[in-house]
Amino acid sequence: MQRADQLIGQSFGDLARYAGVEVPTSMRHAKGWAGQLIELYLGATAGSKQQQDFPTLGVELKTIPVSPDAKPLETTYVCITPLLGLNGVTWQQSNVRNKLQQVLWIPVDGRREIPIAERTVGIPILWQPSPEEDQLLRQDWEEISEQIILGQVESLTARFGTALQLRPKAADGSRLTDAVGTHGELIKTRPRGYYLRKEFTQQILLQGLQQRLQAGLTF
DNA sequence: TATTGATCATCG
DNA sequence: CGATGATCAATA
């Protein structure tokens, strides 16, 4: 948290200069750039390991683009959605729950209308789901998982789910993976991922900020 | 114009 | 290939 607090107010221009990396003109071909730069500063292990960013702390790092009034501009990717082998898997054992046990949220200015170099880092929030939040996520996860098990993947759209939604997650639309079909047969479908809705993330950031303010601002 | 569905870059 | 980090952009 001390390391994260040191990033408050720093611009990506500054951070990139210290790191010796170029600032992209647009995120179009550099999606994930901001997140990886922050990973570097916080000492998170890079790579594509299916693990938390800080394994010994049990902390997952998430960089979230926000508007000037601190509202998330994007949904938050959680993890790949298993489409097979879900029988008997409980919420407690799920990938989603494990990922979200503890998250360090780093809000960053996500306004596309200003140059990336000028965008700054906001106040970090260390979050653990409350019983209510856990219940909300659990309900969505269980309903989505049930549909997947029943072979209804294709009818699950991003409109489903209160806090958690299912959306395609792949390099492009031609990528296919195995799933269960309507009649229990094996079918090919676009890989899916779990994402947190913006409204859910917004509440986390808001409550987290209020807590930090109550605790006294000692950055 | 907000959201869903699509996409980009990189790594092991 | 599927995981990581996410944002883009067509369209409802």
XYZ file of C-alpha atoms (C1' of nucleotides) in Angstrom:
243
model
C 0.000 0.000 0.000
C 2.900 2.350 0.683
C 4.315 1.650 -2.754
C 0.889 2.122 -4.298
C 0.336 5.400 -2.452
C 3.596 6.723 -3.868
C 2.017 6.508 -7.308
C -0.833 8.879 -6.465
C -0.817 11.866 -8.755
C 2.033 10.580 -10.916
C 1.495 10.870 -14.641
C 2.091 8.091 -17.117
C 4.569 10.390 -18.805
C 6.663 10.413 -15.619
C 6.279 6.718 -14.925
C 7.209 5.826 -18.492
C 10.305 8.036 -18.396
C 11.566 6.403 -15.168
C 10.931 3.002 -16.664
C 12.532 3.941 -19.954
C 9.569 2.999 -22.051
C 7.738 4.875 -24.797
C 4.287 6.274 -24.170
C 1.846 5.002 -26.796
C -0.218 7.527 -28.747
C -3.310 5.442 -28.232
C -4.178 2.332 -26.282
C -5.511 0.812 -29.478
C -2.376 -1.204 -30.003
C -1.258 -1.023 -26.393
C -4.150 -2.415 -24.407
C -2.861 -3.316 -20.993
C 0.041 -0.849 -21.201
C -0.973 1.136 -18.125
C -1.621 -1.990 -16.108
C 1.753 -3.458 -16.939
C 3.584 -0.246 -16.137
C 1.966 -0.198 -12.707
C 2.771 -3.878 -12.226
C 6.396 -2.979 -12.824
C 6.379 -0.265 -10.148
C 4.673 -2.435 -7.577
C 6.914 -5.415 -8.212
C 4.213 -7.742 -9.450
C 5.527 -10.753 -11.273
C 4.932 -10.256 -14.970
C 3.850 -12.951 -17.318
C 0.658 -14.817 -17.931
C 0.674 -17.048 -14.889
C -2.712 -18.141 -13.655
C -1.968 -16.779 -10.243
C -2.481 -13.681 -8.163
C -0.158 -10.784 -8.864
C 1.235 -10.925 -5.336
C 0.968 -14.611 -4.393
C 2.484 -14.282 -0.940
C 0.076 -11.474 -0.079
C -2.883 -13.090 -1.784
C -3.462 -9.851 -3.664
C -4.676 -9.388 -7.205
C -3.820 -6.087 -8.920
C -6.347 -4.296 -11.110
C -5.799 -1.018 -12.912
C -9.139 0.598 -13.647
C -9.655 3.555 -16.023
C -11.984 6.122 -14.481
C -13.635 9.404 -15.432
C -12.824 12.635 -13.526
C -15.667 11.829 -11.125
C -14.082 8.447 -10.391
C -16.575 6.343 -12.308
C -15.174 3.272 -14.079
C -14.982 3.674 -17.841
C -14.607 -0.028 -18.460
C -15.701 -3.351 -17.050
C -13.035 -5.399 -15.272
C -11.763 -8.677 -16.635
C -11.600 -11.332 -13.914
C -10.635 -14.627 -15.505
C -11.340 -17.085 -18.277
C -14.625 -18.927 -17.952
C -14.290 -22.706 -17.735
C -16.888 -24.172 -20.094
C -16.208 -27.824 -19.246
C -15.744 -29.748 -16.011
C -18.011 -27.490 -14.000
C -20.018 -30.331 -12.501
C -19.651 -30.320 -8.739
C -17.574 -27.156 -8.639
C -18.715 -24.829 -5.864
C -18.466 -21.068 -5.601
C -15.822 -21.475 -2.893
C -13.643 -23.411 -5.333
C -14.253 -21.126 -8.251
C -11.645 -19.183 -10.096
C -13.688 -16.012 -9.799
C -13.838 -16.149 -6.017
C -10.172 -16.932 -5.677
C -9.206 -14.052 -7.923
C -11.432 -11.621 -6.094
C -10.564 -12.552 -2.520
C -8.381 -9.498 -2.269
C -7.865 -6.875 -4.962
C -5.681 -3.797 -5.035
C -7.570 -1.357 -7.245
C -5.551 1.391 -8.867
C -7.824 3.949 -10.515
C -6.192 5.837 -13.379
C -7.438 8.738 -15.457
C -8.933 6.995 -18.446
C -10.067 9.981 -20.504
C -9.353 9.275 -24.142
C -9.493 12.988 -24.953
C -6.268 13.771 -23.130
C -2.808 12.475 -24.040
C -1.800 9.284 -22.261
C 1.359 10.925 -20.884
C -0.794 13.436 -19.009
C -3.102 10.927 -17.390
C -2.431 10.393 -13.702
C -2.796 7.660 -11.095
C -5.508 7.929 -8.466
C -5.941 6.741 -4.886
C -5.441 2.979 -4.530
C -8.069 0.902 -2.778
C -7.349 -2.452 -1.148
C -10.592 -4.384 -1.265
C -11.942 -7.611 0.170
C -15.508 -8.501 -0.765
C -18.052 -7.900 1.974
C -20.484 -10.748 2.746
C -23.063 -8.906 0.642
C -20.719 -8.479 -2.313
C -19.624 -12.109 -2.066
C -23.243 -13.199 -2.091
C -23.999 -11.072 -5.148
C -21.042 -12.492 -7.053
C -21.879 -15.985 -5.924
C -25.432 -15.742 -7.196
C -24.321 -14.555 -10.629
C -21.563 -17.137 -10.813
C -23.888 -19.993 -9.840
C -26.564 -18.988 -12.342
C -24.076 -18.559 -15.153
C -22.300 -21.818 -14.301
C -25.585 -23.679 -14.267
C -26.455 -22.422 -17.738
C -23.033 -23.480 -18.991
C -23.454 -26.954 -17.493
C -26.900 -27.234 -19.099
C -25.434 -26.488 -22.500
C -26.837 -22.978 -22.747
C -23.579 -21.080 -23.306
C -24.801 -19.677 -26.597
C -27.880 -18.165 -24.972
C -25.871 -16.478 -22.228
C -25.326 -12.866 -23.233
C -23.506 -10.041 -21.479
C -26.918 -8.784 -20.325
C -27.095 -11.575 -17.791
C -25.737 -11.083 -14.269
C -25.970 -8.239 -11.772
C -22.342 -7.858 -10.788
C -20.650 -10.453 -12.955
C -21.142 -10.830 -16.678
C -19.970 -13.261 -19.329
C -18.395 -11.916 -22.514
C -16.194 -13.223 -25.313
C -12.511 -13.170 -24.481
C -10.176 -14.046 -27.319
C -7.795 -12.662 -29.893
C -10.644 -12.525 -32.401
C -13.992 -14.032 -33.252
C -12.512 -16.984 -35.079
C -11.008 -18.502 -31.947
C -13.017 -21.463 -30.743
C -12.956 -23.699 -27.700
C -14.954 -26.687 -26.458
C -18.212 -26.381 -24.575
C -21.361 -28.369 -23.869
C -24.197 -28.068 -26.386
C -27.965 -28.087 -25.905
C -28.142 -31.870 -26.161
C -25.099 -32.570 -24.035
C -22.830 -32.921 -27.030
C -19.451 -31.237 -27.419
C -19.617 -27.993 -29.384
C -17.166 -25.291 -30.427
C -17.774 -21.776 -29.164
C -15.941 -18.509 -28.625
C -13.926 -18.523 -25.395
C -15.623 -16.489 -22.668
C -14.368 -14.485 -19.751
C -15.894 -13.220 -16.523
C -16.073 -9.452 -16.166
C -17.207 -7.182 -13.333
C -19.829 -4.628 -14.319
C -18.871 -0.985 -13.988
C -21.557 -0.304 -11.386
C -20.174 -2.995 -9.109
C -16.631 -1.679 -9.377
C -17.861 1.840 -8.802
C -19.338 0.885 -5.431
C -16.081 -0.771 -4.432
C -14.083 2.336 -5.283
C -16.559 4.655 -3.599
C -16.748 2.681 -0.361
C -13.023 2.132 -0.348
C -12.369 5.835 -0.743
C -14.782 6.661 2.065
C -12.975 4.225 4.324
C -9.619 5.696 3.461
C -10.901 9.172 4.167
C -12.346 8.093 7.518
C -9.090 6.445 8.452
C -7.343 9.715 7.741
C -5.339 10.519 4.653
C -1.770 9.544 5.363
C -0.289 8.899 1.964
C -24.186 7.310 -26.062
C -23.760 3.162 -23.169
C -23.041 -1.451 -23.698
C -22.003 -5.700 -25.838
C -19.269 -8.269 -28.454
C -14.733 -7.952 -30.707
C -10.076 -7.113 -30.539
C -4.761 -6.115 -29.480
C -0.033 -7.396 -27.625
C 2.673 -10.488 -25.189
C 4.124 -14.555 -22.577
C 5.142 -19.618 -21.291
C -3.254 -22.243 -27.305
C -4.956 -20.056 -23.477
C -3.495 -17.184 -20.096
C -2.049 -12.317 -18.765
C -2.809 -7.139 -19.165
C -6.984 -4.703 -20.829
C -9.481 -1.114 -24.501
C -11.849 -0.607 -28.843
C -15.772 0.261 -31.678
C -20.137 -1.325 -33.912
C -24.699 -1.155 -32.815
C -28.754 -1.357 -30.071
